[in-house]
Amino acid sequence: MLTEASGVGIRNSDSESCRMRTSFLAALAVAVWLAPASAHAQDKAAGDAPPAPTKANVSYGPHERNVIDFWQAEGEGPRPLLVIIHGGGWIRGSKAVKANAVMPYLKKGISVAAIEYRLTGTDPLPAPVHDAARAIQFLRSKAKEWNIRKDRIALTGGSAGACSSMWILLHDDLADPNASDPVLRESTRVTAAAVSNGQTSIDPKEIEGWVGPNVLKHAMIHRAVGEESIEAALENYEKHKALYAEFSPINHVSADDPPLMMTYGRDMSLPSKDAGHGIHHGMFGVKLKEKSDSVGHECHLLIPGHSKSPRYQSNQEFLIDKLLAP
């Protein structure tokens, strides 16, 4: 027989059980809600990092920053190669890349290399650009060992990495068949380049006319020639004029140059708003596209709302097409 007291005990027990079940269900609901977000965060973190390079920190020259990371793609026969040249105004930067710079190409059977080079804080032009060119020669010298198809090498990079890529693409071959260094006997000519926000000229007097005076506030322009300020660079302009001309890609365009794809941001307002807007302005691309069109060089320019390519929607599409061509 149940007494009132025992009934209260049962009711209290039922109430406690109810609270425990409620707490458990609430905790379970929170765990279920958090799980996808946690998994997404883990996937994103994993997606940020590429797989370990097949070859890491391989030296391609005599200087500390002359190093390459190389990811070897699978596939029959020698594989095409994409070389990534980092940006940073030739002042800073490293060869560190994210997975989305490597994986889409490896999945297509395209090997990838990322390089570092000397910086203008200690080594002004020609060091950063000539280092990048030597890296191409070094990679060609490794063609048999690393299974590289020597006639299918393309370049990519942003900002100063784009400038270096375009310079190598458009410049005459730097191969020296009589060099004592076998690396320097290799060709610097490549199949194609696809770049973002690149400088097609670094001549301060030319680019100020293109995008306005704010572009000269960017340290890339004076550091390139070893000056501490733009005032010093302009004061000594005649001394640096030939160097500025030589390392402005637009001065090397000819009809027989390999294909080029350039992309820029949509803000085409002039004059440029600040140093960052100026040094990455789409007018750099417009000027080179005009030069390319005038001589019959294949050049594609993507600027949202301003310029389209009749064939390609992205740098990636362009590079894969060029590198996997028969």
CSV table of C-alpha atoms in Angstrom, one decimal:
chain,number,residue,atom,x,y,z
A,1,MET,CA,0.0,0.0,0.0
A,2,LEU,CA,1.3,3.4,-1.0
A,3,THR,CA,1.4,6.0,1.7
A,4,GLU,CA,1.4,9.8,1.1
A,5,ALA,CA,5.0,10.0,2.1
A,6,SER,CA,6.0,7.2,-0.3
A,7,GLY,CA,4.0,8.9,-3.1
A,8,VAL,CA,5.9,12.1,-2.6
A,9,GLY,CA,9.2,10.1,-2.8
A,10,ILE,CA,8.1,8.6,-6.1
A,11,ARG,CA,7.0,12.0,-7.5
A,12,ASN,CA,10.4,13.5,-6.5
A,13,SER,CA,12.2,10.5,-8.1
A,14,ASP,CA,10.1,11.0,-11.3
A,15,SER,CA,10.9,14.7,-11.3
A,16,GLU,CA,14.6,14.1,-10.9
A,17,SER,CA,14.6,11.5,-13.7
A,18,CYS,CA,12.7,14.0,-15.9
A,19,ARG,CA,15.3,16.7,-15.2
A,20,MET,CA,18.1,14.3,-16.0
A,21,ARG,CA,16.5,13.3,-19.3
A,22,THR,CA,15.9,16.9,-20.2
A,23,SER,CA,19.6,17.8,-19.4
A,24,PHE,CA,20.8,14.8,-21.4
A,25,LEU,CA,18.6,15.7,-24.4
A,26,ALA,CA,19.7,19.3,-24.3
A,27,ALA,CA,23.4,18.3,-24.1
A,28,LEU,CA,22.9,15.9,-27.0
A,29,ALA,CA,21.2,18.6,-29.1
A,30,VAL,CA,24.1,21.0,-28.5
A,31,ALA,CA,26.6,18.3,-29.4
A,32,VAL,CA,24.7,17.6,-32.6
A,33,TRP,CA,24.5,21.3,-33.5
A,34,LEU,CA,28.2,21.8,-32.8
A,35,ALA,CA,29.4,18.7,-34.6
A,36,PRO,CA,28.9,20.0,-38.2
A,37,ALA,CA,30.5,23.3,-37.4
A,38,SER,CA,33.4,21.6,-35.7
A,39,ALA,CA,33.8,19.2,-38.7
A,40,HIS,CA,33.6,22.2,-41.1
A,41,ALA,CA,36.3,24.0,-39.1
A,42,GLN,CA,38.5,20.9,-39.2
A,43,ASP,CA,37.9,20.4,-42.9
A,44,LYS,CA,38.7,24.1,-43.5
A,45,ALA,CA,41.9,23.9,-41.5
A,46,ALA,CA,42.9,20.7,-43.4
A,47,GLY,CA,42.0,22.4,-46.7
A,48,ASP,CA,44.3,25.4,-45.9
A,49,ALA,CA,47.4,23.2,-45.8
A,50,PRO,CA,48.7,21.4,-49.0
A,51,PRO,CA,50.1,17.9,-48.7
A,52,ALA,CA,53.7,17.7,-47.8
A,53,PRO,CA,55.9,18.4,-50.8
A,54,THR,CA,57.6,15.6,-52.6
A,55,LYS,CA,60.8,17.6,-52.3
A,56,ALA,CA,61.1,20.4,-49.7
A,57,ASN,CA,63.5,23.3,-49.5
A,58,VAL,CA,65.6,22.2,-52.4
A,59,SER,CA,68.4,24.7,-53.1
A,60,TYR,CA,68.4,26.0,-56.7
A,61,GLY,CA,71.2,28.6,-56.3
A,62,PRO,CA,73.9,29.9,-54.0
A,63,HIS,CA,71.7,32.1,-51.8
A,64,GLU,CA,69.8,31.3,-48.6
A,65,ARG,CA,66.4,32.2,-50.2
A,66,ASN,CA,67.1,30.2,-53.4
A,67,VAL,CA,64.8,27.3,-52.4
A,68,ILE,CA,62.0,25.3,-54.0
A,69,ASP,CA,59.2,23.1,-52.7
A,70,PHE,CA,58.1,20.6,-55.3
A,71,TRP,CA,54.9,18.4,-55.5
A,72,GLN,CA,55.2,15.6,-58.1
A,73,ALA,CA,52.0,14.7,-59.8
A,74,GLU,CA,51.0,11.1,-60.8
A,75,GLY,CA,50.5,10.1,-64.4
A,76,GLU,CA,52.0,8.4,-67.4
A,77,GLY,CA,55.1,10.0,-68.8
A,78,PRO,CA,56.7,13.3,-67.9
A,79,ARG,CA,54.2,15.7,-66.2
A,80,PRO,CA,53.5,19.4,-66.9
A,81,LEU,CA,54.7,21.8,-64.3
A,82,LEU,CA,53.2,24.9,-62.7
A,83,VAL,CA,55.6,27.2,-60.9
A,84,ILE,CA,54.3,29.6,-58.2
A,85,ILE,CA,56.2,32.9,-57.7
A,86,HIS,CA,55.1,34.6,-54.5
A,87,GLY,CA,54.2,38.2,-54.2
A,88,GLY,CA,55.1,40.9,-51.6
A,89,GLY,CA,56.5,43.7,-53.6
A,90,TRP,CA,59.9,41.9,-53.8
A,91,ILE,CA,60.1,43.2,-50.2
A,92,ARG,CA,58.6,40.3,-48.3
A,93,GLY,CA,56.8,36.9,-48.8
A,94,SER,CA,57.6,33.2,-48.9
A,95,LYS,CA,56.9,30.1,-50.9
A,96,ALA,CA,54.2,28.9,-48.4
A,97,VAL,CA,51.0,28.1,-50.3
A,98,LYS,CA,47.5,26.8,-49.5
A,99,ALA,CA,46.0,23.6,-50.7
A,100,ASN,CA,43.8,25.4,-53.3
A,101,ALA,CA,47.0,26.6,-55.0
A,102,VAL,CA,48.3,23.0,-55.4
A,103,MET,CA,45.5,20.4,-55.3
A,104,PRO,CA,43.5,21.3,-58.4
A,105,TYR,CA,46.6,20.9,-60.5
A,106,LEU,CA,47.9,17.7,-58.9
A,107,LYS,CA,44.5,16.2,-59.5
A,108,LYS,CA,44.9,16.9,-63.2
A,109,GLY,CA,48.3,15.4,-63.3
A,110,ILE,CA,50.2,18.7,-63.2
A,111,SER,CA,53.2,18.9,-60.9
A,112,VAL,CA,53.6,22.1,-58.9
A,113,ALA,CA,56.7,24.0,-57.6
A,114,ALA,CA,56.8,27.1,-55.3
A,115,ILE,CA,59.9,29.2,-55.0
A,116,GLU,CA,61.5,31.8,-52.9
A,117,TYR,CA,64.0,34.4,-54.0
A,118,ARG,CA,66.2,37.2,-52.7
A,119,LEU,CA,64.3,40.4,-51.6
A,120,THR,CA,65.1,44.0,-52.5
A,121,GLY,CA,65.7,45.0,-48.9
A,122,THR,CA,69.2,43.5,-49.3
A,123,ASP,CA,69.3,42.6,-53.0
A,124,PRO,CA,67.7,45.1,-55.4
A,125,LEU,CA,67.0,44.3,-59.0
A,126,PRO,CA,67.9,42.2,-60.9
A,127,ALA,CA,68.2,39.7,-58.0
A,128,PRO,CA,64.5,38.8,-57.3
A,129,VAL,CA,63.6,38.4,-61.0
A,130,HIS,CA,66.8,36.7,-62.1
A,131,ASP,CA,66.5,34.3,-59.1
A,132,ALA,CA,63.0,33.3,-60.4
A,133,ALA,CA,64.4,32.8,-63.9
A,134,ARG,CA,67.2,30.6,-62.5
A,135,ALA,CA,64.6,28.6,-60.6
A,136,ILE,CA,63.0,27.7,-64.0
A,137,GLN,CA,66.3,26.7,-65.4
A,138,PHE,CA,67.0,24.6,-62.3
A,139,LEU,CA,63.6,22.8,-62.6
A,140,ARG,CA,64.4,22.0,-66.2
A,141,SER,CA,67.7,20.6,-65.2
A,142,LYS,CA,65.8,18.2,-62.9
A,143,ALA,CA,63.4,17.1,-65.6
A,144,LYS,CA,64.5,13.5,-65.8
A,145,GLU,CA,64.8,13.0,-62.1
A,146,TRP,CA,61.6,14.8,-61.2
A,147,ASN,CA,59.6,13.6,-64.2
A,148,ILE,CA,59.0,17.1,-65.6
A,149,ARG,CA,57.8,17.7,-69.2
A,150,LYS,CA,60.3,20.5,-70.2
A,151,ASP,CA,58.0,21.9,-72.9
A,152,ARG,CA,55.0,22.3,-70.6
A,153,ILE,CA,56.1,24.7,-67.8
A,154,ALA,CA,53.8,27.6,-66.8
A,155,LEU,CA,54.0,30.4,-64.3
A,156,THR,CA,51.6,32.0,-61.8
A,157,GLY,CA,51.8,34.6,-59.0
A,158,GLY,CA,50.3,37.7,-57.6
A,159,SER,CA,51.5,41.3,-57.4
A,160,ALA,CA,55.3,41.2,-57.6
A,161,GLY,CA,55.2,37.4,-58.3
A,162,ALA,CA,53.0,38.3,-61.2
A,163,CYS,CA,55.5,41.0,-62.4
A,164,SER,CA,58.3,38.4,-62.3
A,165,SER,CA,56.1,35.8,-64.1
A,166,MET,CA,55.3,38.2,-66.9
A,167,TRP,CA,58.9,39.3,-67.2
A,168,ILE,CA,60.1,35.7,-67.6
A,169,LEU,CA,57.2,34.9,-70.0
A,170,LEU,CA,57.8,37.9,-72.3
A,171,HIS,CA,61.6,38.3,-72.1
A,172,ASP,CA,64.0,36.7,-74.5
A,173,ASP,CA,65.5,33.4,-73.4
A,174,LEU,CA,68.3,33.8,-70.8
A,175,ALA,CA,69.9,30.4,-71.6
A,176,ASP,CA,73.7,30.6,-72.0
A,177,PRO,CA,74.9,27.5,-74.0
A,178,ASN,CA,78.5,28.3,-73.1
A,179,ALA,CA,77.9,28.7,-69.3
A,180,SER,CA,80.2,26.6,-67.0
A,181,ASP,CA,77.1,26.1,-64.8
A,182,PRO,CA,74.9,23.5,-66.5
A,183,VAL,CA,71.8,25.1,-64.9
A,184,LEU,CA,72.4,28.3,-66.8
A,185,ARG,CA,72.4,26.4,-70.1
A,186,GLU,CA,68.8,25.6,-69.6
A,187,SER,CA,66.0,27.7,-71.3
A,188,THR,CA,63.9,30.2,-69.3
A,189,ARG,CA,61.1,30.2,-71.9
A,190,VAL,CA,57.8,28.9,-70.7
A,191,THR,CA,54.4,27.7,-72.1
A,192,ALA,CA,52.1,30.3,-70.5
A,193,ALA,CA,51.5,32.5,-67.4
A,194,ALA,CA,48.4,33.4,-65.5
A,195,VAL,CA,48.8,36.2,-63.0
A,196,SER,CA,46.8,38.4,-60.6
A,197,ASN,CA,47.2,42.1,-59.8
A,198,GLY,CA,50.6,42.3,-61.5
A,199,GLN,CA,52.7,45.4,-62.4
A,200,THR,CA,53.3,45.5,-66.1
A,201,SER,CA,55.6,48.5,-65.6
A,202,ILE,CA,57.7,49.6,-62.6
A,203,ASP,CA,58.9,52.9,-64.1
A,204,PRO,CA,57.7,55.5,-61.7
A,205,LYS,CA,57.2,58.2,-64.3
A,206,GLU,CA,55.2,55.9,-66.6
A,207,ILE,CA,52.9,54.4,-63.9
A,208,GLU,CA,52.2,57.7,-62.3
A,209,GLY,CA,50.7,58.8,-65.6
A,210,TRP,CA,48.6,55.6,-65.7
A,211,VAL,CA,47.1,55.4,-62.2
A,212,GLY,CA,48.1,58.6,-60.4
A,213,PRO,CA,50.6,59.6,-57.7
A,214,ASN,CA,49.5,57.3,-54.9
A,215,VAL,CA,51.2,54.3,-56.7
A,216,LEU,CA,54.5,55.9,-55.9
A,217,LYS,CA,53.9,55.6,-52.2
A,218,HIS,CA,54.3,51.8,-52.5
A,219,ALA,CA,57.8,50.8,-51.4
A,220,MET,CA,58.1,48.3,-54.3
A,221,ILE,CA,59.0,51.1,-56.7
A,222,HIS,CA,61.9,52.7,-54.9
A,223,ARG,CA,63.1,49.5,-53.1
A,224,ALA,CA,63.4,47.8,-56.5
A,225,VAL,CA,66.4,50.0,-57.4
A,226,GLY,CA,67.9,50.1,-53.9
A,227,GLU,CA,66.6,53.5,-52.8
A,228,GLU,CA,65.2,54.3,-49.4
A,229,SER,CA,62.4,56.6,-50.6
A,230,ILE,CA,60.6,57.5,-53.8
A,231,GLU,CA,62.1,61.0,-53.6
A,232,ALA,CA,65.6,59.5,-53.8
A,233,ALA,CA,64.5,57.2,-56.7
A,234,LEU,CA,63.1,60.2,-58.6
A,235,GLU,CA,66.1,62.3,-57.8
A,236,ASN,CA,68.4,59.6,-59.2
A,237,TYR,CA,65.9,58.6,-62.0
A,238,GLU,CA,68.5,58.8,-64.8
A,239,LYS,CA,70.7,56.4,-62.9
A,240,HIS,CA,67.8,53.9,-62.6
A,241,LYS,CA,66.0,54.5,-65.8
A,242,ALA,CA,67.5,51.6,-67.7
A,243,LEU,CA,66.8,49.2,-64.8
A,244,TYR,CA,63.2,50.3,-64.5
A,245,ALA,CA,62.8,49.8,-68.3
A,246,GLU,CA,64.4,46.4,-68.3
A,247,PHE,CA,62.2,45.0,-65.6
A,248,SER,CA,58.9,46.4,-66.9
A,249,PRO,CA,57.3,43.4,-68.7
A,250,ILE,CA,55.4,45.7,-71.1
A,251,ASN,CA,58.7,46.5,-72.8
A,252,HIS,CA,59.3,42.9,-73.8
A,253,VAL,CA,56.0,42.1,-75.5
A,254,SER,CA,56.3,40.5,-79.0
A,255,ALA,CA,54.0,38.5,-81.2
A,256,ASP,CA,55.9,35.2,-80.6
A,257,ASP,CA,55.6,35.3,-76.8
A,258,PRO,CA,53.6,32.6,-75.0
A,259,PRO,CA,50.0,33.2,-74.0
A,260,LEU,CA,49.2,35.4,-71.0
A,261,MET,CA,46.2,35.7,-68.7
A,262,MET,CA,45.9,38.6,-66.3
A,263,THR,CA,43.2,39.2,-63.6
A,264,TYR,CA,42.6,42.3,-61.5
A,265,GLY,CA,40.0,43.6,-59.0
A,266,ARG,CA,36.9,45.5,-60.2
A,267,ASP,CA,37.8,49.0,-58.8
A,268,MET,CA,39.0,50.9,-61.9
A,269,SER,CA,38.5,54.3,-60.4
A,270,LEU,CA,41.2,56.9,-61.1
A,271,PRO,CA,43.4,58.3,-59.8
A,272,SER,CA,44.2,55.4,-57.5
A,273,LYS,CA,42.9,55.8,-53.9
A,274,ASP,CA,46.1,54.7,-52.1
A,275,ALA,CA,49.3,52.8,-52.5
A,276,GLY,CA,47.7,49.3,-52.4
A,277,HIS,CA,45.0,50.2,-54.9
A,278,GLY,CA,47.6,51.9,-57.2
A,279,ILE,CA,50.2,49.1,-57.3
A,280,HIS,CA,47.5,46.5,-58.1
A,281,HIS,CA,45.3,48.7,-60.4
A,282,GLY,CA,43.7,47.1,-63.4
A,283,MET,CA,45.1,49.8,-65.7
A,284,PHE,CA,48.4,47.8,-65.6
A,285,GLY,CA,46.6,45.0,-67.3
A,286,VAL,CA,44.8,47.3,-69.7
A,287,LYS,CA,48.0,48.8,-70.9
A,288,LEU,CA,49.7,45.5,-71.5
A,289,LYS,CA,46.6,44.1,-73.2
A,290,GLU,CA,46.7,47.1,-75.6
A,291,LYS,CA,50.3,46.4,-76.4
A,292,SER,CA,49.7,42.7,-76.9
A,293,ASP,CA,46.8,43.3,-79.2
A,294,SER,CA,48.8,45.7,-81.3
A,295,VAL,CA,51.5,43.1,-82.0
A,296,GLY,CA,49.3,40.0,-82.2
A,297,HIS,CA,50.2,38.4,-78.9
A,298,GLU,CA,47.7,36.1,-77.2
A,299,CYS,CA,46.6,38.0,-74.0
A,300,HIS,CA,43.5,37.6,-71.9
A,301,LEU,CA,42.4,40.2,-69.4
A,302,LEU,CA,39.7,39.6,-66.7
A,303,ILE,CA,38.4,42.6,-64.7
A,304,PRO,CA,34.9,42.2,-63.3
A,305,GLY,CA,32.6,44.6,-65.0
A,306,HIS,CA,35.3,45.9,-67.4
A,307,SER,CA,37.0,43.1,-69.3
A,308,LYS,CA,36.3,39.5,-70.3
A,309,SER,CA,38.1,36.7,-72.1
A,310,PRO,CA,36.2,35.0,-74.9
A,311,ARG,CA,37.7,31.7,-73.9
A,312,TYR,CA,38.5,31.5,-70.2
A,313,GLN,CA,36.7,32.3,-67.0
A,314,SER,CA,39.6,32.0,-64.6
A,315,ASN,CA,43.4,31.6,-64.3
A,316,GLN,CA,43.0,28.0,-63.3
A,317,GLU,CA,41.0,27.1,-66.4
A,318,PHE,CA,43.6,28.9,-68.6
A,319,LEU,CA,46.6,27.2,-67.0
A,320,ILE,CA,45.1,23.7,-67.1
A,321,ASP,CA,44.1,24.2,-70.8
A,322,LYS,CA,47.6,25.4,-71.7
A,323,LEU,CA,49.5,22.8,-69.7
A,324,LEU,CA,47.5,19.8,-70.8
A,325,ALA,CA,47.5,20.8,-74.5
A,326,PRO,CA,48.9,18.0,-76.7
